[in-house]
Coordinates of N, CA and C and ligand atoms in Angstrom, one line a residue:
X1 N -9.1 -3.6 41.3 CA -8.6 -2.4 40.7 C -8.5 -1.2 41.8
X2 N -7.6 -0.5 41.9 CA -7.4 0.2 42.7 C -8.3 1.5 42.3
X3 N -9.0 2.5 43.0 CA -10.2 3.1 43.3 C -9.1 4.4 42.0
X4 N -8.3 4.5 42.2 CA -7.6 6.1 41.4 C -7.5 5.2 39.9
X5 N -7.1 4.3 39.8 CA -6.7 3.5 38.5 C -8.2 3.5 37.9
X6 N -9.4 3.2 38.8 CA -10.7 2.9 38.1 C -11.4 4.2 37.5
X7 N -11.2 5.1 38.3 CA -11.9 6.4 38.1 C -11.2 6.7 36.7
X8 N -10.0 6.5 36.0 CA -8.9 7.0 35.2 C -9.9 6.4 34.0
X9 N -9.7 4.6 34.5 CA -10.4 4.4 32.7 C -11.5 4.7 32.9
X10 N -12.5 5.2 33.4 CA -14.0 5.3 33.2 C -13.9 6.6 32.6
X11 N -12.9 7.6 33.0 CA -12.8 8.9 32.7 C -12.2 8.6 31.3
X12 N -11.4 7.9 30.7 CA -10.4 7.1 29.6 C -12.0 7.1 28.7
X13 N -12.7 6.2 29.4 CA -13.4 5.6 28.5 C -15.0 6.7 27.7
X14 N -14.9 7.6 28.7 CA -16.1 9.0 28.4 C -15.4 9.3 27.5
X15 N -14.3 9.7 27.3 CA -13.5 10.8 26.4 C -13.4 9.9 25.0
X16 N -13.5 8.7 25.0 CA -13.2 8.3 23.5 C -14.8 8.4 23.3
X17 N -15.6 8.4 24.3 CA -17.1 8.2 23.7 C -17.8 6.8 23.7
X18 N -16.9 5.9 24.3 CA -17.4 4.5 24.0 C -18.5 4.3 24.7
X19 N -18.4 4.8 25.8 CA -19.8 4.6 26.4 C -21.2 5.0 25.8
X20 N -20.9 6.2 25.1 CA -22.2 6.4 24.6 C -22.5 5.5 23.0
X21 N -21.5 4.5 22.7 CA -22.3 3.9 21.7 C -23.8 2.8 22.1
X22 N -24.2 2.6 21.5 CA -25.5 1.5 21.8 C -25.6 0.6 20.8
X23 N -25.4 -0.5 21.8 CA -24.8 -1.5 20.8 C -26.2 -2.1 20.2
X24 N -26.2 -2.4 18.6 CA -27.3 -2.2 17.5 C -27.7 -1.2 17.0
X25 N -27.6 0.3 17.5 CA -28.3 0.9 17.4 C -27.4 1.7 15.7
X26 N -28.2 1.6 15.0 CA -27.9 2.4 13.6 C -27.6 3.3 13.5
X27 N -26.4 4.2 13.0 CA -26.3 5.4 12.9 C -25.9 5.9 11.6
X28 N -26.8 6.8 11.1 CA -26.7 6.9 9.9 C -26.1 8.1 9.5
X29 N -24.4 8.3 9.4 CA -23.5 8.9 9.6 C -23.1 9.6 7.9
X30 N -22.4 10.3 7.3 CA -22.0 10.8 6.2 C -20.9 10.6 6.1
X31 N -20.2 10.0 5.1 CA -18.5 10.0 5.2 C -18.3 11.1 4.6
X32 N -17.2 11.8 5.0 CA -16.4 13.0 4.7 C -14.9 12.7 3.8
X33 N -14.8 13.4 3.3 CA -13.4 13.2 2.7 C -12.3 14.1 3.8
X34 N -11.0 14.3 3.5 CA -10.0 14.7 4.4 C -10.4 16.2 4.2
X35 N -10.6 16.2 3.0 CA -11.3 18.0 2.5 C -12.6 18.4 3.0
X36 N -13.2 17.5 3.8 CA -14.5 18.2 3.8 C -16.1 17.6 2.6
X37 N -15.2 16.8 1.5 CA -16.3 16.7 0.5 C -17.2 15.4 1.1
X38 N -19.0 15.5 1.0 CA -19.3 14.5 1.5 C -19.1 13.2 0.5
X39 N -18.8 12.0 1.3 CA -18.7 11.0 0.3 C -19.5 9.9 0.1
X40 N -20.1 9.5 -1.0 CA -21.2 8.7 -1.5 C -21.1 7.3 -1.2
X41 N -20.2 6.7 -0.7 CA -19.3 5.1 -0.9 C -19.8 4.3 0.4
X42 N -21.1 4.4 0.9 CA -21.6 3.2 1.7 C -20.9 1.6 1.4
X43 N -21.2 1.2 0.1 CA -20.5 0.1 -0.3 C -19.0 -0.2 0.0
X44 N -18.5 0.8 0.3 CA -16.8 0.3 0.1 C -16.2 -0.3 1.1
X45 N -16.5 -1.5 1.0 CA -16.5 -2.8 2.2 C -15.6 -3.5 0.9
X46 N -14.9 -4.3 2.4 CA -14.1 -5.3 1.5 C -14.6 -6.5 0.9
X47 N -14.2 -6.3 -0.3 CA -15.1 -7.9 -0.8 C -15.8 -7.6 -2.2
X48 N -16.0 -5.9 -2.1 CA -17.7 -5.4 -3.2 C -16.7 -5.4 -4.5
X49 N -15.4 -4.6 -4.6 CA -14.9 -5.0 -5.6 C -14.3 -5.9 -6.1
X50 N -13.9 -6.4 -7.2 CA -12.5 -6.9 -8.2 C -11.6 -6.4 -8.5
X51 N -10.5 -7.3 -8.1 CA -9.1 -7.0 -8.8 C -9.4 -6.8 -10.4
X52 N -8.3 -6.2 -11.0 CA -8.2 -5.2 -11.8 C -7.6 -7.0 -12.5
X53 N -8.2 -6.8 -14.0 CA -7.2 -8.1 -15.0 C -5.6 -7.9 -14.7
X54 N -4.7 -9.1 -14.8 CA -3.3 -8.3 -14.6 C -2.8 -7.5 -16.0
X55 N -2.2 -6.6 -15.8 CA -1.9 -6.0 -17.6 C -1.0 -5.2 -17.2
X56 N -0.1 -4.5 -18.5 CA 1.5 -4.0 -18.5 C 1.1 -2.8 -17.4
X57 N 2.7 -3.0 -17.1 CA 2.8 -1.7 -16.0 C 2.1 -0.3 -16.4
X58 N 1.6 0.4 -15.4 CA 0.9 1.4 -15.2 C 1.5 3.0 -15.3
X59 N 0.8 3.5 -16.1 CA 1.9 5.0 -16.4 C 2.2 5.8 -14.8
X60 N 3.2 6.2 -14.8 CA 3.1 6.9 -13.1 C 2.7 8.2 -13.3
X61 N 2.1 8.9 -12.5 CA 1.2 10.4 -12.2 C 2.6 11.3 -12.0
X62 N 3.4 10.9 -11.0 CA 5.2 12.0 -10.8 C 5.8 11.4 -10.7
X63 N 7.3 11.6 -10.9 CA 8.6 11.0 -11.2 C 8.6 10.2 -10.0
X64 N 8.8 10.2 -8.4 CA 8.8 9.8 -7.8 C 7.8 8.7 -6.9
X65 N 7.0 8.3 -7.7 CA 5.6 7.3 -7.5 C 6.2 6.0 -7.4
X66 N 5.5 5.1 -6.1 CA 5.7 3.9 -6.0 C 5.1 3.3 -7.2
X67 N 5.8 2.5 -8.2 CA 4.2 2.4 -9.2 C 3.3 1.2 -8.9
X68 N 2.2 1.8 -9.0 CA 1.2 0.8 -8.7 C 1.2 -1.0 -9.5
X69 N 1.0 -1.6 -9.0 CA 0.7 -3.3 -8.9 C -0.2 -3.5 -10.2
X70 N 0.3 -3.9 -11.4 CA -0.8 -4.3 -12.3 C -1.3 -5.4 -12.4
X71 N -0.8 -6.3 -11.2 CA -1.5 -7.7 -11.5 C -2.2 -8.0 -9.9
X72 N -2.8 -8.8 -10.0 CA -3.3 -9.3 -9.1 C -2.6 -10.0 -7.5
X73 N -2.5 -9.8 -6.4 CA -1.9 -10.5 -5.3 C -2.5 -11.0 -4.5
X74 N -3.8 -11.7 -5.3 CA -4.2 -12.5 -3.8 C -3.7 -13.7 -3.4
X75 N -3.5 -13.7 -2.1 CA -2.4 -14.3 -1.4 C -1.5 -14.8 -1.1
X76 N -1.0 -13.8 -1.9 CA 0.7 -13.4 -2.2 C 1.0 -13.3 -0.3
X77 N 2.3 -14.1 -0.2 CA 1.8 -14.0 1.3 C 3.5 -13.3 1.2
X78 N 3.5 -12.2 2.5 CA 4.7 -11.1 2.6 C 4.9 -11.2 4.1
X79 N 5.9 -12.0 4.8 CA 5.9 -12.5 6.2 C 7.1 -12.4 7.2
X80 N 7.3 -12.5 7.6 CA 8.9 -12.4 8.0 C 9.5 -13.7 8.0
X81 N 9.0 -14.7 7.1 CA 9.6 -15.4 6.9 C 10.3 -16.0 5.0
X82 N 9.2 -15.2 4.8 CA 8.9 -15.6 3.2 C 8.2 -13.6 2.9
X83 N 9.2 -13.5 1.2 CA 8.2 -12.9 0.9 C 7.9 -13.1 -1.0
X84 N 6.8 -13.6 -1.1 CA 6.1 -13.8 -2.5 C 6.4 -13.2 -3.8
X85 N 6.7 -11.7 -3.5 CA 7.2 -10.7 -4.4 C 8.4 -11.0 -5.0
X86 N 9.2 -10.8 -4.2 CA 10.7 -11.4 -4.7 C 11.0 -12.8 -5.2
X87 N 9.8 -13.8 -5.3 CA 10.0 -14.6 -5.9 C 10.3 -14.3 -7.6
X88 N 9.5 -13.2 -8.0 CA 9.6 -13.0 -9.1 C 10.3 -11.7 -9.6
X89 N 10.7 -10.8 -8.5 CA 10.7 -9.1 -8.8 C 12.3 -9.2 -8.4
X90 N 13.2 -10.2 -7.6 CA 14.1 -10.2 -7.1 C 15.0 -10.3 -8.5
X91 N 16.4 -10.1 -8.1 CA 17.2 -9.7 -9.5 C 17.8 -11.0 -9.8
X92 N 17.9 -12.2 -9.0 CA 18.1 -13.2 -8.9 C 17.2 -13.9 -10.0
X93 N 16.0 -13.3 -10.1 CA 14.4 -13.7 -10.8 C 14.1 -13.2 -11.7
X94 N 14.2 -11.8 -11.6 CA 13.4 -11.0 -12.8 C 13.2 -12.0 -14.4
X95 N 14.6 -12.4 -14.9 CA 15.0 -12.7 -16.2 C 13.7 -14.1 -16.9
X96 N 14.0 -14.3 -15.4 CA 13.4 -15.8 -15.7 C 11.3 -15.6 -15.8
X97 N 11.0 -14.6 -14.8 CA 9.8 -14.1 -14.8 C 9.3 -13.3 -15.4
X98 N 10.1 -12.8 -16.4 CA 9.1 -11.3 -17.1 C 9.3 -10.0 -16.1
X99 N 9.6 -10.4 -14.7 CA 8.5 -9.0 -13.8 C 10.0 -7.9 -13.9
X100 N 9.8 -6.5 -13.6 CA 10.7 -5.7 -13.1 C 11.1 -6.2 -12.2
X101 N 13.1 -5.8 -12.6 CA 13.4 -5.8 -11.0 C 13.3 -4.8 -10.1
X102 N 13.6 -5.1 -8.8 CA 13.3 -4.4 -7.7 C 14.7 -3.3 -7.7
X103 N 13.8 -2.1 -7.7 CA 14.6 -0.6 -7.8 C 15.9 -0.5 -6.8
X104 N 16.9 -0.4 -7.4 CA 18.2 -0.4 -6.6 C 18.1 0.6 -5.5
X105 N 16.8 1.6 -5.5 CA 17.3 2.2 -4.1 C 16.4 1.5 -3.0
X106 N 16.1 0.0 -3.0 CA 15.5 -0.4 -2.3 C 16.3 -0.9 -2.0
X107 N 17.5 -0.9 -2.0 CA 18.9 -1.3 -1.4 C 19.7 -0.9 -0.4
X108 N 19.3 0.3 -0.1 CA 19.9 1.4 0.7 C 19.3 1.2 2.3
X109 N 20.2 1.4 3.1 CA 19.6 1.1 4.6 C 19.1 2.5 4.7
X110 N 18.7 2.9 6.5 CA 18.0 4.6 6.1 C 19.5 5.5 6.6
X111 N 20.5 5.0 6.3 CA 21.6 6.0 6.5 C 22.3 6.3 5.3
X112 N 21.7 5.6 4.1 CA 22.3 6.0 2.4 C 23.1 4.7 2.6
X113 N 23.8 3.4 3.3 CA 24.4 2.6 3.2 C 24.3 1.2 2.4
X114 N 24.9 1.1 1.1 CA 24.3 0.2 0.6 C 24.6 -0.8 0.5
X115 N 23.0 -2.1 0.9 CA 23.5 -3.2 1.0 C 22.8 -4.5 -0.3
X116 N 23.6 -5.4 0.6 CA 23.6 -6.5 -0.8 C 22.2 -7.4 -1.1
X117 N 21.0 -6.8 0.0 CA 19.6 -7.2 -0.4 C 18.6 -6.1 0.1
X118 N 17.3 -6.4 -0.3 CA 16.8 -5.6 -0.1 C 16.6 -4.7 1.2
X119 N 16.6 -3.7 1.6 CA 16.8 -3.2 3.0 C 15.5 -3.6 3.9
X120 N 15.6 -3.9 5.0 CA 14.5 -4.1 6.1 C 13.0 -2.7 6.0
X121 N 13.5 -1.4 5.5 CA 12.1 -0.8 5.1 C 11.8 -0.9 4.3
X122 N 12.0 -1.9 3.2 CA 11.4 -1.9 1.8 C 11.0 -2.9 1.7
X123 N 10.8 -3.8 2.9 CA 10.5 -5.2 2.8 C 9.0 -5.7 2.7
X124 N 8.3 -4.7 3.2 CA 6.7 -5.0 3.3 C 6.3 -4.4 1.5
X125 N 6.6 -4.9 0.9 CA 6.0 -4.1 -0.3 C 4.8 -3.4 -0.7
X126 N 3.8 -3.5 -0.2 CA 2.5 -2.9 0.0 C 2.4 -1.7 0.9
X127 N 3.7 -1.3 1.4 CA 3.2 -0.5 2.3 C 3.3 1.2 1.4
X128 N 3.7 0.4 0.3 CA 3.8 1.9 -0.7 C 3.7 1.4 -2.2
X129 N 3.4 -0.1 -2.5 CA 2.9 -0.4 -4.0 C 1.7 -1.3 -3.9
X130 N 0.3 -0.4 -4.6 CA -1.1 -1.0 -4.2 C -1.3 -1.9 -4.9
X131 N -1.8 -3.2 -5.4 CA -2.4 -3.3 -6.3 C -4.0 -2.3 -6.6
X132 N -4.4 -2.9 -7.8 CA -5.6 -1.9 -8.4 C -6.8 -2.9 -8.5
X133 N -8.3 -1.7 -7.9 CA -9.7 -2.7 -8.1 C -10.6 -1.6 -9.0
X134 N -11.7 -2.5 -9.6 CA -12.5 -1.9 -10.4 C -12.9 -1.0 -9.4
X135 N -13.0 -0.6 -8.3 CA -13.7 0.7 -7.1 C -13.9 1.8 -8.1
X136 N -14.9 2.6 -8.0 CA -14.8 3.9 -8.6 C -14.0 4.9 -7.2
X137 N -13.7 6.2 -7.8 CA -13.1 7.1 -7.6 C -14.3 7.6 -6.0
X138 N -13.8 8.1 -5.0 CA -14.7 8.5 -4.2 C -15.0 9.8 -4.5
X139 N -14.1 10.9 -4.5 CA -14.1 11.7 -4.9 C -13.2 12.2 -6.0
X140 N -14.0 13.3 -7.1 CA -13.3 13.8 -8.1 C -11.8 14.3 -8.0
X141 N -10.8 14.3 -9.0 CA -9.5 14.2 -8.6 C -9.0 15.2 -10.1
X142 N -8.5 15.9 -9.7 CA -8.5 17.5 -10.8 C -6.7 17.3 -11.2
X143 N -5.9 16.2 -10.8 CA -4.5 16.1 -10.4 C -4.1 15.9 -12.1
X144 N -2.5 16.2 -12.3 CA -2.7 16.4 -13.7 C -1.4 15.6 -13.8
X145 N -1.0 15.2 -14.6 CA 0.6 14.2 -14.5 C 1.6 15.1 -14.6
X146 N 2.6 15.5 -14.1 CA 3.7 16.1 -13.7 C 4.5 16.1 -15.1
X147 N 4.9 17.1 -15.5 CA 5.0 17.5 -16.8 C 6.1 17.1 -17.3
X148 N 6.6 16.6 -16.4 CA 8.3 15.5 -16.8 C 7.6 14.0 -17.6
X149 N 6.6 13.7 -17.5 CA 5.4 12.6 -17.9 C 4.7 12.6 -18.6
X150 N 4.4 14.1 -19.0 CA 3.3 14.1 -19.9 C 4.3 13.7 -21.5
Ligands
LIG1 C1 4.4 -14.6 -10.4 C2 5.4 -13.5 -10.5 C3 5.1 -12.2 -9.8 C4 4.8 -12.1 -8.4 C5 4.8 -13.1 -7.3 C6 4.7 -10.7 -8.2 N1 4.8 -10.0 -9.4 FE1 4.8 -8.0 -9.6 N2 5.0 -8.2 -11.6 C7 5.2 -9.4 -12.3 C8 5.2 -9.1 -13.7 C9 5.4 -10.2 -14.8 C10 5.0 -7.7 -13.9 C11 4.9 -7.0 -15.2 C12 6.2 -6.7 -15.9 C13 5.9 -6.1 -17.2 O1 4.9 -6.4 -17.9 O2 6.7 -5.3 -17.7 C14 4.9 -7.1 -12.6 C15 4.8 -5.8 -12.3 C16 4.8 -5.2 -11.0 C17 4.9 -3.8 -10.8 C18 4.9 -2.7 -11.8 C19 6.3 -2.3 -12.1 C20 6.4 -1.0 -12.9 O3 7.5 -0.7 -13.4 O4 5.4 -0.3 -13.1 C21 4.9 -3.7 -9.4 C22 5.0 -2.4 -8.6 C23 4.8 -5.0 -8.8 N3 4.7 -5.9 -9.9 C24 4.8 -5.3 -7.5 C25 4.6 -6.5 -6.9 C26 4.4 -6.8 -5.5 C27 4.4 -5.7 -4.4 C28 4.3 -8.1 -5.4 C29 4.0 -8.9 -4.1 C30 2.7 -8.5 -3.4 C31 4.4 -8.7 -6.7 N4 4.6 -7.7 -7.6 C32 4.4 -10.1 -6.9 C33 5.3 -10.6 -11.7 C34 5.1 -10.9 -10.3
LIG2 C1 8.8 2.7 1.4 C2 8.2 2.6 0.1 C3 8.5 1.3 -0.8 C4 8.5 0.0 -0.4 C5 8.3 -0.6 1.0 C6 8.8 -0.7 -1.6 N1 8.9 0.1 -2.6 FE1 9.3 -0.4 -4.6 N2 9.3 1.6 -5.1 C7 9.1 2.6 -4.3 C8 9.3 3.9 -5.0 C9 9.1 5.3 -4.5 C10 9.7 3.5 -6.3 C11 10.0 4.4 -7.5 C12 11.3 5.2 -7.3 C13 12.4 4.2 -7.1 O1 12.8 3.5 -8.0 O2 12.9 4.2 -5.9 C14 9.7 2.0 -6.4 C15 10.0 1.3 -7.5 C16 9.8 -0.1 -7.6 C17 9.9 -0.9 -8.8 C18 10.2 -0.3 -10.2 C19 11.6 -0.4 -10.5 C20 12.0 0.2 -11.9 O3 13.0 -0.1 -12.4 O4 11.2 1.0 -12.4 C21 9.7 -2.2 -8.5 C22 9.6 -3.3 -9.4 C23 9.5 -2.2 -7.0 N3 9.6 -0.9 -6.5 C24 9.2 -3.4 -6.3 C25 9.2 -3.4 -4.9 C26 9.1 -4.7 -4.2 C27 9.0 -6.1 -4.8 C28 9.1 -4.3 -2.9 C29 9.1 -5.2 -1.7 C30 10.2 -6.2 -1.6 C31 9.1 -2.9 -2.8 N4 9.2 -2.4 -4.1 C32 9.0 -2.1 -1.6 C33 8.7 2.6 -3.0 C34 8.7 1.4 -2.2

């Protein structure tokens, strides 16, 4: 490694702090919320909860909400080769599965252009529809359903 390149990541490597971690050594830290509230949820590791029973679709909070997943998807596999979802949510499918079909504006490329399957940013489905776990709430949530809903 050249002598200017080494000095860079050591200097790289002070500034994220990695050096001063110690490896084992326990740190008994406070989670914070994005607001500042301290948060209680040591537990919230993956694993501690359950999926939610599957049951009818979920009321949405505002008009524009991805709606959340009421059944279960474990491993529902979403790949670039296959995706699990549209086995049953596809319009080709719905009839035959019970499930909703998939929202016509998931049709649209990102220039408003519409095409004849679902568009390439709609394709990861989770990256904006969750499924749900028994987890409690981290912090208190005062949010009220948008009055077009109530
Ligand atoms: C085996 C079939 C099946 C698969 C696979 C499946 N779903 Fe569903 N899904 C359903 C059914 C059935 C419903 C409930 C429809 C009802 O009761 O009206 C539903 C409901 C939903 C809803 C709620 C729609 C609404 O209007 O509130 C969302 C969102 C959803 N699924 C997303 C997904 C995603 C994302 C995946 C892939 C990770 C997936 N589903 C995989 C069958 C399936
Ligand atoms: C970029 C975010 C995003 C992605 C990715 C996405 N969705 Fe959605 N989805 C939404 C939003 C927002 C809505 C509600 C407004 C609408 O219909 O566009 C919605 C609505 C829906 C609905 C309800 C349709 C109805 O008639 O009420 C279903 C079912 C659904 N999506 C399934 C899927 C499936 C399956 C995938 C993956 C193939 C997917 N979505 C990918 C954001 C997304």
């Amino acid at each position: 490694m050249k002598k200017q390149t080494r000095s860079l990541v050591i200097a790289l490597i002070a500034a994220l702090g990695i050096g001063a971690a110690v490896p084992g050594a326990a740190v008994a830290q406070s989670v914070k919320s994005i607001r500042g509230a301290d948060v209680a949820a040591p537990e919230a590791a993956v694993g501690n909860f359950k999926p939610i029973p599957d049951q009818a679709p979920i009321q949405r909070d505002y008009v524009q909400q991805p709606p959340l997943i009421p059944h279960k998807v474990d491993g529902y596999e979403v790949t670039i080769n296959f995706n699990k979802c549209m086995d049953c949510h596809a319009w080709s499918r719905y009839k035959d599965t019970g499930a909703t079909k998939v929202s016509l504006t998931h049709f649209k490329d990102r220039d408003g252009g519409e095409l004849s399957n679902v568009s390439p940013r709609r394709y990861f489905c989770m990256q904006c529809h969750v499924p749900q776990t028994d987890a409690r709430p981290l912090v208190g949530n005062s949010f009220q359903r948008a009055e077009g809903l109530r």
